Coordinates of C-alpha atoms in Angstrom, one line a residue:
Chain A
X1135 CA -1.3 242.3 -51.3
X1136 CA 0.3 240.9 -48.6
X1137 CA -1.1 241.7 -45.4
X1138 CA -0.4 241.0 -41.7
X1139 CA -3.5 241.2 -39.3
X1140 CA -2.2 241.3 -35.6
X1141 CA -4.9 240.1 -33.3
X1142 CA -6.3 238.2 -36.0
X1143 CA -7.8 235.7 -33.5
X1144 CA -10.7 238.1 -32.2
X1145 CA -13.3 239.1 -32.7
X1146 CA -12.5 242.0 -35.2
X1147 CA -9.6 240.7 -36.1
X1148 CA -10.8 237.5 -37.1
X1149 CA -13.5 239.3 -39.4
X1150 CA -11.0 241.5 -40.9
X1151 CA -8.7 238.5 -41.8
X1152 CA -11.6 236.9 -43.5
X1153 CA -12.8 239.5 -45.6
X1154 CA -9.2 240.7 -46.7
X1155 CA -8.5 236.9 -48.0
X1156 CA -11.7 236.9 -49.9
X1157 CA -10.6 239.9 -51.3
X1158 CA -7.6 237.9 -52.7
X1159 CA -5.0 239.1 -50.5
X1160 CA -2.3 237.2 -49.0
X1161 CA -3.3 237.4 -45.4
X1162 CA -0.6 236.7 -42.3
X1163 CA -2.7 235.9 -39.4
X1164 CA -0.6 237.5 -36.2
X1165 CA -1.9 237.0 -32.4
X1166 CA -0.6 235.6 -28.8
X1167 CA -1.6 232.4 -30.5
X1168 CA -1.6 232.9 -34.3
X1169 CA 0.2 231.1 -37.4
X1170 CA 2.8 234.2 -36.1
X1171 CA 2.6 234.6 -32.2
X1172 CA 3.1 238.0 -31.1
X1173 CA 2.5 240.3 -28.3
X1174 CA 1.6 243.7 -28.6
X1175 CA 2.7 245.0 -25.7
X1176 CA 6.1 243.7 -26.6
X1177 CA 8.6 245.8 -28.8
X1178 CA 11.2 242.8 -29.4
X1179 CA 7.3 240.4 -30.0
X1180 CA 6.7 242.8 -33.1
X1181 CA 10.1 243.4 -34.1
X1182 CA 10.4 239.5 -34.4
X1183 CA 7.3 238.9 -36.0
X1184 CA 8.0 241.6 -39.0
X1185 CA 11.5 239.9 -39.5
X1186 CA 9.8 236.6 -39.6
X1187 CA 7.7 237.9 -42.2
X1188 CA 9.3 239.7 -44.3
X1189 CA 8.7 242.7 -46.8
X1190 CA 4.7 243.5 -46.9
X1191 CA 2.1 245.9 -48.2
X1192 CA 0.2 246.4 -45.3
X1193 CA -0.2 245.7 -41.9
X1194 CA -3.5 246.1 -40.1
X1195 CA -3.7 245.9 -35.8
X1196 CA -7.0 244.8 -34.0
X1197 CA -5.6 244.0 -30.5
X1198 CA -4.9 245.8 -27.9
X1199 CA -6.0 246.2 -24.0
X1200 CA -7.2 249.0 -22.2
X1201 CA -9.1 248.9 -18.8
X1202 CA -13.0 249.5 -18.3
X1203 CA -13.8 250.6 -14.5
X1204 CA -15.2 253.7 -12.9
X1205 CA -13.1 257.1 -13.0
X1206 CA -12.7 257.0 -8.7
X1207 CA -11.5 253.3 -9.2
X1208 CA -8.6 253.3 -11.9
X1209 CA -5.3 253.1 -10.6
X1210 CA -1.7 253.7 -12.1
X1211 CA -1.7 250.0 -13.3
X1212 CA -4.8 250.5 -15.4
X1213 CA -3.4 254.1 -17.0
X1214 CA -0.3 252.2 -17.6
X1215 CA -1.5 248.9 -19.0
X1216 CA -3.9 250.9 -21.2
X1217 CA -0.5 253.0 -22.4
X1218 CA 1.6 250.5 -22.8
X1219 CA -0.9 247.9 -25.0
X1220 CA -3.3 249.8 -26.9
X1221 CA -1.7 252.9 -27.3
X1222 CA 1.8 252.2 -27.3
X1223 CA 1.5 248.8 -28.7
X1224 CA 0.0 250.3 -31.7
X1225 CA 2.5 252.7 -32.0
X1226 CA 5.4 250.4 -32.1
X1227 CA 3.5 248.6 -34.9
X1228 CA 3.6 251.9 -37.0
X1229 CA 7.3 252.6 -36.3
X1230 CA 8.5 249.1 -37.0
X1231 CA 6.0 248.8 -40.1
X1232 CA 7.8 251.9 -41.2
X1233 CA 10.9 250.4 -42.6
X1234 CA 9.3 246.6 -43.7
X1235 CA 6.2 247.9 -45.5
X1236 CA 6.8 248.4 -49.6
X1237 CA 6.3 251.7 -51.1
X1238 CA 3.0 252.7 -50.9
X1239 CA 2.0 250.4 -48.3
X1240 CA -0.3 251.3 -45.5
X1241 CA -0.7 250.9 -41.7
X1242 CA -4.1 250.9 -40.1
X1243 CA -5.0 250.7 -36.3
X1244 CA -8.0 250.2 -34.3
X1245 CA -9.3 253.2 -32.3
X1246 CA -12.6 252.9 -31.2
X1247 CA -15.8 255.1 -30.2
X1248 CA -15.2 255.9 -26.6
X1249 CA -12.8 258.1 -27.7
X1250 CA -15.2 260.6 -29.1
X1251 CA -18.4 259.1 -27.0
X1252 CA -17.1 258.5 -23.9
X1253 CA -19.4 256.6 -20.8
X1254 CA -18.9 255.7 -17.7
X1255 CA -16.0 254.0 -16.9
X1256 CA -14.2 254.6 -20.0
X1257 CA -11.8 257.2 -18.9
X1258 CA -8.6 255.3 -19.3
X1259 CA -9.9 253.5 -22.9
X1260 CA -11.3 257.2 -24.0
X1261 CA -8.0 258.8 -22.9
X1262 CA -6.2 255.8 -24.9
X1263 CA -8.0 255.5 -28.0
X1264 CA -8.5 259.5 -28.2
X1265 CA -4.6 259.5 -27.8
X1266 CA -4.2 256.9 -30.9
X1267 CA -6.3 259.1 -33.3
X1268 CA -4.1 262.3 -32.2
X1269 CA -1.2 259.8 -33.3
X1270 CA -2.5 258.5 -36.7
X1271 CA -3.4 262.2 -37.7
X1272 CA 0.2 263.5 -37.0
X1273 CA 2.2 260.8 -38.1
X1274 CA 0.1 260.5 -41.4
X1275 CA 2.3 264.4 -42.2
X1276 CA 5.6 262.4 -42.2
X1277 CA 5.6 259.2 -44.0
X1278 CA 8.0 257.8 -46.5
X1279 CA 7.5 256.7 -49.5
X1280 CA 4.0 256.7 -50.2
X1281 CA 3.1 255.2 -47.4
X1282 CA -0.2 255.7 -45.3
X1283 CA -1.6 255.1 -42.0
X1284 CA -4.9 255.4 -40.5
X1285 CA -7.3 254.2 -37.8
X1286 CA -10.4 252.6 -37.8
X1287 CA -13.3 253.1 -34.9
X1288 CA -15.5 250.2 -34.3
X1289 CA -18.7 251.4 -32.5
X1290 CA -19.8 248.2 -30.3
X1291 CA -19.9 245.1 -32.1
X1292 CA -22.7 242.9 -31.9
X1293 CA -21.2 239.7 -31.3
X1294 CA -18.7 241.5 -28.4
X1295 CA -22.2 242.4 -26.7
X1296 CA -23.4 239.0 -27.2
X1297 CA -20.5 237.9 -24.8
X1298 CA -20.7 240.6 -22.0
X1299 CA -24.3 239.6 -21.6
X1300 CA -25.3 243.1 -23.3
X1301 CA -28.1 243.6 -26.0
X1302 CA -26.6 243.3 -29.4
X1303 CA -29.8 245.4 -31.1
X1304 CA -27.5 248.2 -31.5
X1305 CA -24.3 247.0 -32.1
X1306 CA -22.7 246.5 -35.8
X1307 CA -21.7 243.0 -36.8
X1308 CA -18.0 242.1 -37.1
X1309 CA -18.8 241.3 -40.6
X1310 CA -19.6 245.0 -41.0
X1311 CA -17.1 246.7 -39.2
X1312 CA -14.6 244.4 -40.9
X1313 CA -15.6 246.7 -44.3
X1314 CA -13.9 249.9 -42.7
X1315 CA -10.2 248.3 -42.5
X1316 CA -10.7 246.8 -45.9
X1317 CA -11.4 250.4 -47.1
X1318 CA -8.7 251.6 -45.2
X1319 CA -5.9 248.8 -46.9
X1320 CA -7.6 249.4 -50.0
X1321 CA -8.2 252.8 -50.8
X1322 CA -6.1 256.1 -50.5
X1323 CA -7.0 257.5 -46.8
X1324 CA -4.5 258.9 -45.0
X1325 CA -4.6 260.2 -41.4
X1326 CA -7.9 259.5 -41.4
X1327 CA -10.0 258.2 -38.4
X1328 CA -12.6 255.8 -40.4
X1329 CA -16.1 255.5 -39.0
X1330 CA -17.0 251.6 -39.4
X1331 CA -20.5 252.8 -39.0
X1332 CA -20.2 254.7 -42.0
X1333 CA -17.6 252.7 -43.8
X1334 CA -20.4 249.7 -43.3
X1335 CA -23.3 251.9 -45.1
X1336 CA -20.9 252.3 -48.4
X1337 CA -20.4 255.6 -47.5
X1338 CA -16.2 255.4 -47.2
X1339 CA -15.2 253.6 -50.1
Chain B
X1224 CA -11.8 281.3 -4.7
X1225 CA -8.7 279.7 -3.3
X1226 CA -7.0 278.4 -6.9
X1227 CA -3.9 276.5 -6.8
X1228 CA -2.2 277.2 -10.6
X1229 CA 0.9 274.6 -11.7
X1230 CA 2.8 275.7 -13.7
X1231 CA 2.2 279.4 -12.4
X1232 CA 6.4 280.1 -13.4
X1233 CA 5.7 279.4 -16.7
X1234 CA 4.5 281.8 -19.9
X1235 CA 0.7 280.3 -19.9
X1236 CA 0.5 280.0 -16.0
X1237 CA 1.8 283.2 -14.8
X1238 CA -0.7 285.4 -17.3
X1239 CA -3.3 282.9 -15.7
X1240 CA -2.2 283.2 -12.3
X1241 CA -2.0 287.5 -12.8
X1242 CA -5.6 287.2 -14.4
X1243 CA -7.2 285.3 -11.7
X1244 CA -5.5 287.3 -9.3
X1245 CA -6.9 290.3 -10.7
X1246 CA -10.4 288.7 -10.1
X1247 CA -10.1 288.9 -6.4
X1248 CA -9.1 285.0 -6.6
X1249 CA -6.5 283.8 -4.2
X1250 CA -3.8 282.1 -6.1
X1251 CA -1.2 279.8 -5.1
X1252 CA 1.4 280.2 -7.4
X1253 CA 2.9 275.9 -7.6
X1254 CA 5.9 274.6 -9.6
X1255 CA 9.2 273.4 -10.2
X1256 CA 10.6 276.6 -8.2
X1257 CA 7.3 278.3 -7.2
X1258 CA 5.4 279.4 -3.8
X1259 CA 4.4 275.9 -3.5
X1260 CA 7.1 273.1 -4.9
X1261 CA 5.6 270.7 -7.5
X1262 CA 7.0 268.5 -9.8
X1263 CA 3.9 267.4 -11.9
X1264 CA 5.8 264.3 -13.4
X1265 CA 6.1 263.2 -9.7
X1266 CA 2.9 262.1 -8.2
X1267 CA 4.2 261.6 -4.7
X1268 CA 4.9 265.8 -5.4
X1269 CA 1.4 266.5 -6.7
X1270 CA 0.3 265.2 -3.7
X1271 CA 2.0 266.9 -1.2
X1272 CA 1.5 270.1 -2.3
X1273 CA -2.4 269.2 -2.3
X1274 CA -2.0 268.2 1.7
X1275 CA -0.1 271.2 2.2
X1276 CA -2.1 273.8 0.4
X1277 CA -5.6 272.5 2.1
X1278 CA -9.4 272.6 0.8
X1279 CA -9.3 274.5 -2.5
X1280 CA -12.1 275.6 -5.2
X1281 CA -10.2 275.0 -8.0
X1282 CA -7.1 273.5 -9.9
X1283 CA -5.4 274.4 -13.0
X1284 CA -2.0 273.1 -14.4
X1285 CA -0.2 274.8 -17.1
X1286 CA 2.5 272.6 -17.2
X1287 CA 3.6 269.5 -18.9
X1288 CA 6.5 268.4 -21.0
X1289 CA 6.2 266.3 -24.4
X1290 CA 8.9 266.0 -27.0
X1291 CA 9.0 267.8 -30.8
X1292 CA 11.3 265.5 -32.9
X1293 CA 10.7 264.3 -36.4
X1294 CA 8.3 260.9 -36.2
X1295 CA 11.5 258.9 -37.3
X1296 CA 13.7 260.2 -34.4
X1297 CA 11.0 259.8 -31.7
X1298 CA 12.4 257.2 -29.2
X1299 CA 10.3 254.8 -27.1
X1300 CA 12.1 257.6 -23.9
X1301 CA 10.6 260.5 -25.7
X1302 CA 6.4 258.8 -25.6
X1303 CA 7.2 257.9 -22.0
X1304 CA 8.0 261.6 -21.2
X1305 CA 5.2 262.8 -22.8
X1306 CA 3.0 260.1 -21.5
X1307 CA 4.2 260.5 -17.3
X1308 CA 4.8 264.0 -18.0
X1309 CA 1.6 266.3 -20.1
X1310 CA -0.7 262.9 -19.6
X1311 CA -0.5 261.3 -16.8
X1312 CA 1.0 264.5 -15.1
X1313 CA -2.3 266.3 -15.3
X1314 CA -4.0 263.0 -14.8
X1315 CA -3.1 263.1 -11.5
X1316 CA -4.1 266.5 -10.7
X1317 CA -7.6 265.4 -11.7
X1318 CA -7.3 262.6 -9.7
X1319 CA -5.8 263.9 -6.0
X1320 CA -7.6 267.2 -6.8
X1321 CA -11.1 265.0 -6.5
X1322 CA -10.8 264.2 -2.7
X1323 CA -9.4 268.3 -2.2
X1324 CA -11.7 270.1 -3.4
X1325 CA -14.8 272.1 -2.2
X1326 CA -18.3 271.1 -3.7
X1327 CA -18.9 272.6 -7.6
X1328 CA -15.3 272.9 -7.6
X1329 CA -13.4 272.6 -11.0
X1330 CA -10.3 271.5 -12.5
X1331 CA -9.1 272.7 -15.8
X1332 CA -6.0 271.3 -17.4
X1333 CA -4.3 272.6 -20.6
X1334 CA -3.8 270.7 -24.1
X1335 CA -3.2 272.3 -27.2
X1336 CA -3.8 273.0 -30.8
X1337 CA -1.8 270.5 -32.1
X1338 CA -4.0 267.2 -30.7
X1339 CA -6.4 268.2 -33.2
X1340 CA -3.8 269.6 -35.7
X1341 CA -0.5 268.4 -36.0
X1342 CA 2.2 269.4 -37.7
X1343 CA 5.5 267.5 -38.6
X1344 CA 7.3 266.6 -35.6
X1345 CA 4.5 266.7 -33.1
X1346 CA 3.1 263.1 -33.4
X1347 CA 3.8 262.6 -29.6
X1348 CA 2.4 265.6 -28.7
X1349 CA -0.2 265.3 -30.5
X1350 CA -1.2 262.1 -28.9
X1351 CA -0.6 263.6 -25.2
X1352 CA -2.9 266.3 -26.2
X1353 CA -5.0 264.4 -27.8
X1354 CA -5.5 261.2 -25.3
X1355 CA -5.9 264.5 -23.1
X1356 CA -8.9 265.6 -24.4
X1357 CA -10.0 262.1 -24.5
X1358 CA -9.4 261.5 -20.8
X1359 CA -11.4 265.3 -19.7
X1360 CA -15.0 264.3 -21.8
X1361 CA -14.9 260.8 -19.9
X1362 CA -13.8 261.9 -16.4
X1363 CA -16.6 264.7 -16.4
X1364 CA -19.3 261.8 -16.6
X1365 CA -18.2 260.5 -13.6
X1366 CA -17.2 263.9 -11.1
X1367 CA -19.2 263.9 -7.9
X1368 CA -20.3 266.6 -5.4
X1369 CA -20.9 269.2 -8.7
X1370 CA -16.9 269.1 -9.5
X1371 CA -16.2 270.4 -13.4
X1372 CA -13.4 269.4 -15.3
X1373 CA -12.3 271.2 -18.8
X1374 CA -9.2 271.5 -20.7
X1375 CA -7.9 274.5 -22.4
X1376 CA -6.7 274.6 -25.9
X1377 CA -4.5 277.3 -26.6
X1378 CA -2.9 277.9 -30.0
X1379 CA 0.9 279.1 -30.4
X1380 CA 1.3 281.9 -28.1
X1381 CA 3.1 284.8 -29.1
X1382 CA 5.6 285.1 -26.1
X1383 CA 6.7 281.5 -27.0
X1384 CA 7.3 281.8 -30.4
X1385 CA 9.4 284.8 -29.6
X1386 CA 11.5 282.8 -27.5
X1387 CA 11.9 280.4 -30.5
X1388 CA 12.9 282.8 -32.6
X1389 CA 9.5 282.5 -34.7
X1390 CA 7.1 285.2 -36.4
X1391 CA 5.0 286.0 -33.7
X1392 CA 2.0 287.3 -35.7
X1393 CA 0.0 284.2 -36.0
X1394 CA 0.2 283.2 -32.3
X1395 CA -2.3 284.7 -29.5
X1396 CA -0.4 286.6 -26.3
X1397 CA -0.4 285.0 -23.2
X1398 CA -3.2 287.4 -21.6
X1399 CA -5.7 286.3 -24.1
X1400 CA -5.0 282.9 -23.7
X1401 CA -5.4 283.3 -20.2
X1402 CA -9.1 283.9 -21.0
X1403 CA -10.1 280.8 -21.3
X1404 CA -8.7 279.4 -17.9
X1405 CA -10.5 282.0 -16.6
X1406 CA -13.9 281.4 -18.2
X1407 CA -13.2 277.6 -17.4
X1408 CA -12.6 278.4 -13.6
X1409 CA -15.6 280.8 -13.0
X1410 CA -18.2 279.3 -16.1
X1411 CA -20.2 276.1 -15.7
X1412 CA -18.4 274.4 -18.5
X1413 CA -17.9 270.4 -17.8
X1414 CA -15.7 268.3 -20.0
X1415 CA -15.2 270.6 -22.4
X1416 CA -12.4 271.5 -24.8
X1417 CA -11.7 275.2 -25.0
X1418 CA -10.3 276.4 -27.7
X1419 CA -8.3 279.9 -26.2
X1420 CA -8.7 281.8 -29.6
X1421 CA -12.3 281.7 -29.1
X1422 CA -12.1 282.4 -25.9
X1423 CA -10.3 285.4 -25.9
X1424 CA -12.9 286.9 -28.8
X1425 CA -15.2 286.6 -26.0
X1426 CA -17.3 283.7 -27.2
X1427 CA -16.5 281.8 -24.3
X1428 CA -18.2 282.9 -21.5

């Protein structure tokens, strides 16, 4: 398949990229600094980038900001940077994808486990990521042409805790979490909102 | 208690304000065209009726606008309603309401059946409702002085499916929904999502 990974650069990203080209896909590596720059806070950034691209069979998004600070401290900035990039951002990737992906293709985003788990400080990320998977399950009802869309949810990833200073004993390796969006490009969810905990124990195949 | 009710014009917020009233509660009855003028889209609105209204024990909005359009019509105008209006509308309340209200003092705002399942044409609403719920199980962890925060669920209510020209067997009327504000107001429930059907059965107490 051919596949575009936006954020392909990061930390997930970067993982998923890999493991989709060992898989033997064609893999289009998208990021503010990528073979394909693009911003995902930028509708005429992704419009571009799909044009330059081309026709595809799947387009997978692992960027994306949000704001981490306590509830009392957030401000209209933070809800609005967290709306506009992860959430919107990601939504603009599924309504452009919409008319460039080939029948049957699939679109898979990147929610994450504070919107289920929330802790201090994640209000705006919980509210954003919560609002993605509400998105994804809808959407999934009215899709053209075979096509499919889901969202993955990274719990913390080791090697993210390794650079906040954090202790990465509980964390899931990129490697790992990486197996949840091949699933997803792979298989036949739809709607879904994929564990990578689970997807990493063989247990979404 | 002295509860201010947004929204208290509408279908939802009237039955609550009549129930709470009923209670012994005093209500102040806020919207558009109400007691007390609110626009809840309009922060600068949200919080001058807060300065004006005084210390309070508790805050519920029943208000909140998103669009219903087929996923391929929705236009980047239509998420931005939904976002400033039903989001970021009640966001605010939770937010201002924090410095006005009385110790163990609660806020309950409203999101609805279809964050959790959507139908066609509600894939903006369903991500409002959704990021929502997201947004009221993080903000709990972090309320100070005993403040609760909850969100009520209610399903189609029979009142507005009448005035959509719809069957109205399936829905639940406007009293019963009103149940679960209720139960959110006086109970001890803290970031919680309560679904109104259950509510109303009495399992929500």
């Amino acid at each position: 398949m051919k596949i575009i990974v936006i954020g392909a650069t990061g930390v997930i990203g970067g993982a998923v990229a890999k493991a989709l080209s060992a898989n033997g896909h064609e893999v289009i590596k998208a990021s503010r600094k990528g073979d394909v720059e693009v911003t995902l806070d930028d509708p005429a950034s992704l419009r571009a980038m799909f044009d330059k691209v081309g026709e595809i069979d799947a387009v997978v998004a692992c960027a994306g900001n949000a704001t981490f600070k306590p509830f009392a401290d957030l401000t209209d900035a933070d809800y609005e940077l967290g709306f506009r990039s992860k959430l919107m951002g990601q939504v603009w990737v599924a309504r452009y994808a919409m008319d460039r992906l080939r029948d049957g293709g699939s679109i898979t985003l990147t929610t994450g486990i504070l919107a289920q788990h929330p802790m201090v400080g994640s209000a705006s990320i919980s509210m954003v990521n919560a609002g993605l998977e509400g998105f994804v399950r809808a959407a999934a009802l009215e899709l053209p042409r075979g096509l499919r869309i889901n969202a993955v949810s990274p719990p913390w990833v080791k090697e993210t805790m390794v650079m906040y200073g954090m202790d990465p004993t509980p964390g899931l390796a990129a490697a790992d979490v990486a197996k949840a969006y091949v699933a997803a490009v792979e298989g036949a969810h739809q709607g879904e909102i994929i564990d990578a905990r689970s997807a990493s124990r063989g247990a979404v195949a």
